PDB file of C-alpha atoms in Angstrom:
ATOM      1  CA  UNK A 277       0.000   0.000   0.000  1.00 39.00           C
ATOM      2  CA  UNK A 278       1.268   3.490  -1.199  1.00 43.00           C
ATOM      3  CA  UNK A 279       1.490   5.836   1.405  1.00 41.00           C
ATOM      4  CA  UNK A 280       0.055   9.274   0.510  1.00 41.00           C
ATOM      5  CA  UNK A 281       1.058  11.926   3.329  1.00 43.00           C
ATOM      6  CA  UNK A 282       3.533  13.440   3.817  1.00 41.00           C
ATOM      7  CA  UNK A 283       6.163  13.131   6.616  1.00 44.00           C
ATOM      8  CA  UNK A 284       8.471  15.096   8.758  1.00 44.00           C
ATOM      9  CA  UNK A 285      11.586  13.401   9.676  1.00 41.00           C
ATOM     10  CA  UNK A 286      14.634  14.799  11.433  1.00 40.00           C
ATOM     11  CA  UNK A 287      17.886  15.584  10.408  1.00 38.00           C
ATOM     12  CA  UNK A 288      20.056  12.066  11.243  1.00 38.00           C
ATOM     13  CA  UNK A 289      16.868  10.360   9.871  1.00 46.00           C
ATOM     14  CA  UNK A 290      17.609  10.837   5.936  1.00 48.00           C
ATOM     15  CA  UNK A 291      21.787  10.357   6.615  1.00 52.00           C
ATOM     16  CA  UNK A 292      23.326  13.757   7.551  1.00 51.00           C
ATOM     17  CA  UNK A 293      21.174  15.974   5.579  1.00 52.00           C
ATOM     18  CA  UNK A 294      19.919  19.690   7.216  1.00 57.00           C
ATOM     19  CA  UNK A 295      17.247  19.203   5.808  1.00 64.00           C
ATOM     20  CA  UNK A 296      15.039  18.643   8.924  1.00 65.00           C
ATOM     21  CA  UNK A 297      12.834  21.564   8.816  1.00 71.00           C
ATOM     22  CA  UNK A 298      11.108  20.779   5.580  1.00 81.00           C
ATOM     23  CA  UNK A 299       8.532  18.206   5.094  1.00 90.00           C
ATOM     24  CA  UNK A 300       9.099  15.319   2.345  1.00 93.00           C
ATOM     25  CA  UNK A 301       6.450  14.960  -0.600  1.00 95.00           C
ATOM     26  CA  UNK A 302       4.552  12.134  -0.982  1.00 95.00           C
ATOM     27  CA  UNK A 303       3.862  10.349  -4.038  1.00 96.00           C
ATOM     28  CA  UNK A 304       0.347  11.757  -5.027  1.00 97.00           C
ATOM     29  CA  UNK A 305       1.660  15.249  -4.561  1.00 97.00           C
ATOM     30  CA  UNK A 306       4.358  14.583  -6.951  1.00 97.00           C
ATOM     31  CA  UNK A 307       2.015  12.853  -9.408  1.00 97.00           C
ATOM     32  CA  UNK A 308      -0.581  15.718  -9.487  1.00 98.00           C
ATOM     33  CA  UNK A 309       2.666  18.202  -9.882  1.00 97.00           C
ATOM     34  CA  UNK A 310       3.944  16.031 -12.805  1.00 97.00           C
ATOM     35  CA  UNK A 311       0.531  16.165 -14.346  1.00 98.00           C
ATOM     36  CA  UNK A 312       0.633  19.602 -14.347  1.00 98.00           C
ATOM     37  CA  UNK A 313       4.200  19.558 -15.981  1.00 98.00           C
ATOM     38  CA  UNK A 314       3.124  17.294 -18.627  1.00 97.00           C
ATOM     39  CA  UNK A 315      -0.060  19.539 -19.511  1.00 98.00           C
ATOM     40  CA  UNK A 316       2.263  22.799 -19.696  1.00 98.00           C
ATOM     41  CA  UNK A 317       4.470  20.868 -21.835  1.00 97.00           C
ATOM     42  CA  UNK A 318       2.072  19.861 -24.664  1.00 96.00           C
ATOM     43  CA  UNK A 319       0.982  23.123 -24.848  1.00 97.00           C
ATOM     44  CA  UNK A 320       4.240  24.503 -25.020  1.00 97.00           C
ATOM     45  CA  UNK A 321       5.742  22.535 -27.338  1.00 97.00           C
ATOM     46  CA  UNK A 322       2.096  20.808 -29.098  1.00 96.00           C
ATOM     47  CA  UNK A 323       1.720  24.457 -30.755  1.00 96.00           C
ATOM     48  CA  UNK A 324       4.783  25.189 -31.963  1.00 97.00           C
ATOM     49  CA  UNK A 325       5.277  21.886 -33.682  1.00 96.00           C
ATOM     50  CA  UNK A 326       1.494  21.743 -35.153  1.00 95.00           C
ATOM     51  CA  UNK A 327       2.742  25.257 -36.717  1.00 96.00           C
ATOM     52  CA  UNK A 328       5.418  23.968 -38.069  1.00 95.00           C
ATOM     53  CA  UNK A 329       4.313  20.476 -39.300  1.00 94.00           C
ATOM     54  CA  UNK A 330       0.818  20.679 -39.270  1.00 93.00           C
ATOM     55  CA  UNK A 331      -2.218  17.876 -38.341  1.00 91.00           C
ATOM     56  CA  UNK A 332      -0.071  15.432 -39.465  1.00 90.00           C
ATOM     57  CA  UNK A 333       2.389  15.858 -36.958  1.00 91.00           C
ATOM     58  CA  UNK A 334       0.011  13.685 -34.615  1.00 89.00           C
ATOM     59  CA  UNK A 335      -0.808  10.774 -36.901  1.00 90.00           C
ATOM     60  CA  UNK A 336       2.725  10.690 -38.692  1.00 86.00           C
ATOM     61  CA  UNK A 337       4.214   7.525 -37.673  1.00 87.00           C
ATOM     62  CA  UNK A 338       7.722   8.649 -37.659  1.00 86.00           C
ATOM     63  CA  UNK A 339      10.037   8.914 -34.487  1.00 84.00           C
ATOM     64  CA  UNK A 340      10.924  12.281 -35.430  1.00 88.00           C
ATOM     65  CA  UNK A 341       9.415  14.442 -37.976  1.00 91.00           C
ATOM     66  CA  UNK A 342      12.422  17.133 -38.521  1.00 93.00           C
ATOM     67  CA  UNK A 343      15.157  19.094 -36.594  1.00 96.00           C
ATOM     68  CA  UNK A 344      12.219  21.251 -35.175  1.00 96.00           C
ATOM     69  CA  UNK A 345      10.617  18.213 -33.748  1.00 95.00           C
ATOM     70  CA  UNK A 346      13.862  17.199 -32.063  1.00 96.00           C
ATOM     71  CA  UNK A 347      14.838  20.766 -30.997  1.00 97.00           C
ATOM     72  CA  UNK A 348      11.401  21.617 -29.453  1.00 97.00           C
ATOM     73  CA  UNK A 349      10.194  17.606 -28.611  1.00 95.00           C
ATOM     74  CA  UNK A 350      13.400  17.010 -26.942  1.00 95.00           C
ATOM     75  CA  UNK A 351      16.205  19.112 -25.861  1.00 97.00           C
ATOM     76  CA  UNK A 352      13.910  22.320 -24.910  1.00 98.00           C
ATOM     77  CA  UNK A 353      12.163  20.465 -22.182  1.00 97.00           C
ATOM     78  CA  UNK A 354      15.532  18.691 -20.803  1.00 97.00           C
ATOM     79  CA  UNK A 355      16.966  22.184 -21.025  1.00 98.00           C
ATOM     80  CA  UNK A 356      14.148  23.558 -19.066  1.00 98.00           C
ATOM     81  CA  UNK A 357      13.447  21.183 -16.707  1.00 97.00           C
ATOM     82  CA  UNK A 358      16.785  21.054 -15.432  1.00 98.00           C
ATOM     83  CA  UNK A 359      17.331  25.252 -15.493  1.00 98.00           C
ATOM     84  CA  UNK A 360      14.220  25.456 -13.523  1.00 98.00           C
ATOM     85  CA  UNK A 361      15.558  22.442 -10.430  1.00 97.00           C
ATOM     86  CA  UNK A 362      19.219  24.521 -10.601  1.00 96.00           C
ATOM     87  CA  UNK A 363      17.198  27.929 -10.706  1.00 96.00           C
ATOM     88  CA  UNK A 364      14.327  27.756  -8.809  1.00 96.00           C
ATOM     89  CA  UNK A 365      14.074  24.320  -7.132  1.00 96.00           C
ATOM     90  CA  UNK A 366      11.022  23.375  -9.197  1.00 97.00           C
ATOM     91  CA  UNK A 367       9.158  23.419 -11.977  1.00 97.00           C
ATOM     92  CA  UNK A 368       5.664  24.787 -12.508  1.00 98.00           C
ATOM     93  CA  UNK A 369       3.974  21.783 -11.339  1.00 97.00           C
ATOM     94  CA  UNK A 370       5.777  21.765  -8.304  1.00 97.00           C
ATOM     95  CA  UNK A 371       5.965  25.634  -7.548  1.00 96.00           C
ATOM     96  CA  UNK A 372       1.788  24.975  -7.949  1.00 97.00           C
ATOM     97  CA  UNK A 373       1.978  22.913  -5.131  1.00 97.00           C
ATOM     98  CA  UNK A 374       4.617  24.459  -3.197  1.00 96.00           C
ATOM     99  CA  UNK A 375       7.136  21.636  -3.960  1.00 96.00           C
ATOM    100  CA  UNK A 376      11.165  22.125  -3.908  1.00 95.00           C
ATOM    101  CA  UNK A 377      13.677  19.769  -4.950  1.00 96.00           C
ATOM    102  CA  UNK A 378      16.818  20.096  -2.775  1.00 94.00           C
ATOM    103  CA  UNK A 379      20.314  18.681  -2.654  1.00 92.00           C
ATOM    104  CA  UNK A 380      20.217  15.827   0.143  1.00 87.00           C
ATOM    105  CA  UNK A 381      23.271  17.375   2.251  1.00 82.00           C
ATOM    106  CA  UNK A 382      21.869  20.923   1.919  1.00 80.00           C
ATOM    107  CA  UNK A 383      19.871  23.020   2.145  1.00 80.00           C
ATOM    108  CA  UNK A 384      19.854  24.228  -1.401  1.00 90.00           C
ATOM    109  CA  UNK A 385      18.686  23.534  -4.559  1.00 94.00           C
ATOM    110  CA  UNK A 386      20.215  21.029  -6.798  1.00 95.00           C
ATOM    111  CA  UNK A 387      23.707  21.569  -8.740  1.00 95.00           C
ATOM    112  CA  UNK A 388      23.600  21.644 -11.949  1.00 96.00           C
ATOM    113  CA  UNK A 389      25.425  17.671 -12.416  1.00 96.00           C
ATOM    114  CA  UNK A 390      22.529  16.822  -9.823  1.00 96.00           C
ATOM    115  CA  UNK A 391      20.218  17.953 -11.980  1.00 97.00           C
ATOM    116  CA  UNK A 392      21.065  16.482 -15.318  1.00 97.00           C
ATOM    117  CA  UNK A 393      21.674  13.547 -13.421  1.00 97.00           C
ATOM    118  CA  UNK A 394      18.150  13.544 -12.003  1.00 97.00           C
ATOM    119  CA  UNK A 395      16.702  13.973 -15.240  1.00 97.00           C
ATOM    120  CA  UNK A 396      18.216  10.911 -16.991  1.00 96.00           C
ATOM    121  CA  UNK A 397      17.669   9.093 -13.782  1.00 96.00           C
ATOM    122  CA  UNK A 398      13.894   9.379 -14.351  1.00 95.00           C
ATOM    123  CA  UNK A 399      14.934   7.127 -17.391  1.00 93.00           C
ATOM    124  CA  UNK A 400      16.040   4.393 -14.660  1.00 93.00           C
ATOM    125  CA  UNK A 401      13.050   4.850 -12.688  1.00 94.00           C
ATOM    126  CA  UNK A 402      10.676   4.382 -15.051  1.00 94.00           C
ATOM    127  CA  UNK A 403      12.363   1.341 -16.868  1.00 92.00           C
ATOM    128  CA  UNK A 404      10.895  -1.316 -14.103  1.00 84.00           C
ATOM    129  CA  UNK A 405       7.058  -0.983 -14.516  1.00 93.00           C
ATOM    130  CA  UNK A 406       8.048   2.802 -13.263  1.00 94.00           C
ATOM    131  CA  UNK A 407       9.119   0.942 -10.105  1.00 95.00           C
ATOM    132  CA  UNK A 408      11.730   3.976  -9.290  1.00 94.00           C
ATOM    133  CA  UNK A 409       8.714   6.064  -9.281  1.00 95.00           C
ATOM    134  CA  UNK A 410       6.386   3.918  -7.060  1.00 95.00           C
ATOM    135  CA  UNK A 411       9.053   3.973  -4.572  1.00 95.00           C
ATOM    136  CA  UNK A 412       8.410   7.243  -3.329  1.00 96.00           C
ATOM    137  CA  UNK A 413       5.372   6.159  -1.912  1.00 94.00           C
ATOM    138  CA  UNK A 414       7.518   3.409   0.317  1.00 94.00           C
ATOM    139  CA  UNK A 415      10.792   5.092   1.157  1.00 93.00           C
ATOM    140  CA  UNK A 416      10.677   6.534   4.374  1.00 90.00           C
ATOM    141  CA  UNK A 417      12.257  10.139   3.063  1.00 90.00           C
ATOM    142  CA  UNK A 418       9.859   9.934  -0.024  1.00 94.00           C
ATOM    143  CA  UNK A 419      12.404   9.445  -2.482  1.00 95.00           C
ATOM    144  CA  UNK A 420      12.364   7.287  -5.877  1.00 96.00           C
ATOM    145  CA  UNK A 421      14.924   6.023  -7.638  1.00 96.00           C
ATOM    146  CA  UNK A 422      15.951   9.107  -9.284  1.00 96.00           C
ATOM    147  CA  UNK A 423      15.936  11.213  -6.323  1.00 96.00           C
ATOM    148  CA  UNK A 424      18.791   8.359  -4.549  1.00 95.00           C
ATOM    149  CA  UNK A 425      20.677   8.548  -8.014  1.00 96.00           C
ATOM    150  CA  UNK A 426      21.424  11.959  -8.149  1.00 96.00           C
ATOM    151  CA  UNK A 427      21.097  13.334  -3.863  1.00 95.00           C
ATOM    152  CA  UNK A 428      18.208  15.058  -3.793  1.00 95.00           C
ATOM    153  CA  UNK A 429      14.813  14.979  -1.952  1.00 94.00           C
ATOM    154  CA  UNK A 430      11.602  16.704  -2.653  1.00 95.00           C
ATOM    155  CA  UNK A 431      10.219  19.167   0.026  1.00 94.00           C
ATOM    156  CA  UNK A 432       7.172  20.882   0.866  1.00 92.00           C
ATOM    157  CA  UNK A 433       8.600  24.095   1.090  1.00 80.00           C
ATOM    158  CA  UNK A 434       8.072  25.247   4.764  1.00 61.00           C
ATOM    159  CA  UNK A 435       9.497  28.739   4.400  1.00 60.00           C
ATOM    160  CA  UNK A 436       7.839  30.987   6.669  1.00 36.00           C
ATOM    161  CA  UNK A 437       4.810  33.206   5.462  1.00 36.00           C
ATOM    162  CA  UNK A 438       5.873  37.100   5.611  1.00 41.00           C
ATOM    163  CA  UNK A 439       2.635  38.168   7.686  1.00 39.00           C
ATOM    164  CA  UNK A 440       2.934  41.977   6.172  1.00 44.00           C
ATOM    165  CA  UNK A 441       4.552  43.770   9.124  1.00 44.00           C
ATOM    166  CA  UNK A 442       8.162  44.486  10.289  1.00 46.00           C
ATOM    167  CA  UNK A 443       7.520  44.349  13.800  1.00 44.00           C
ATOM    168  CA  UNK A 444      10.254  41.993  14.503  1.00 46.00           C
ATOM    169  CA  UNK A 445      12.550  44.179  12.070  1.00 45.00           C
ATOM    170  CA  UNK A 446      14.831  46.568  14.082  1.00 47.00           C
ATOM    171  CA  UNK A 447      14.506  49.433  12.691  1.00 46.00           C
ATOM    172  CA  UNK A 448      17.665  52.437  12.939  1.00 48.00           C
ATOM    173  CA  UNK A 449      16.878  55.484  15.008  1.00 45.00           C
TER     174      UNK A 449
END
């Protein structure tokens, strides 16, 4: 049975990491954040390509259609996707849900080898029946394969809330 919550776990729990302020991300949150992804991603790249090859881009039977199709198909979301872990700790799906991805011994987001690394890792984890992926829901610090490849974990992102006033700000007299 897939567990679905979420869980807070200390510090020594997840092997040395600082990360023991943040909350790990189950494995429905990260499904409904992937969703997202993927529906962003057809739009992004669906229009584009029906521009450029028209209907029969989506009935051709062909692995790739052009340079176009391999440009925008391919390397433009692997470009993006790992920009946007190195940049801003998420992607759209995951900023959505207030979701980070963080490097396991920091509190930071991922380097940029950790993040090309998690990318093609996602190749690994899907590759038994998408095992890698179903193993978030049965590792105790919510990761899947991917995430153990490449030293990262996926957060709620517990930052505090600015309330709108600077009473706790000193201010200079």
């Amino acid at each position: 049975m897939l567990r679905t919550a979420s869980t807070a776990y200390a510090a020594t729990d997840i092997g040395g990491t600082i990360l023991n302020d943040y909350e790990f991300a189950g494995f429905w949150v990260r499904v409904f954040a992937t969703l997202i992804d993927v529906v962003i991603l057809i739009i992004v790249t669906g229009i584009p390509l029906y521009l450029i090859y028209g209907p029969e881009y989506w009935t051709d039977d062909s692995a790739y259609k052009g340079i176009w199709d391999f440009l925008i198909g391919t390397v433009f979301p692997i470009v993006v996707v790992v920009w946007m872990w190195k940049a801003y700790g998420a992607t759209p799906g995951k900023m959505a849900l207030n979701l980070k991805v963080k490097s396991k011994h920091a509190d930071e987001f991922p380097t940029l080898p950790q993040s090309i690394g998690r990318y093609f890792a996602y190749i690994l984890s899907a590759l038994p029946l998408a095992l890698g992926f179903f193993w978030v829901g049965f590792d105790k610090q919510k990761r899947g394969f991917h995430d153990m490849l490449a030293g990262t974990v996926v957060v709620k992102d517990a930052e505090p809330r600015s309330t709108g006033s600077n009473t706790d700000t000193p201010t200079k007299s």
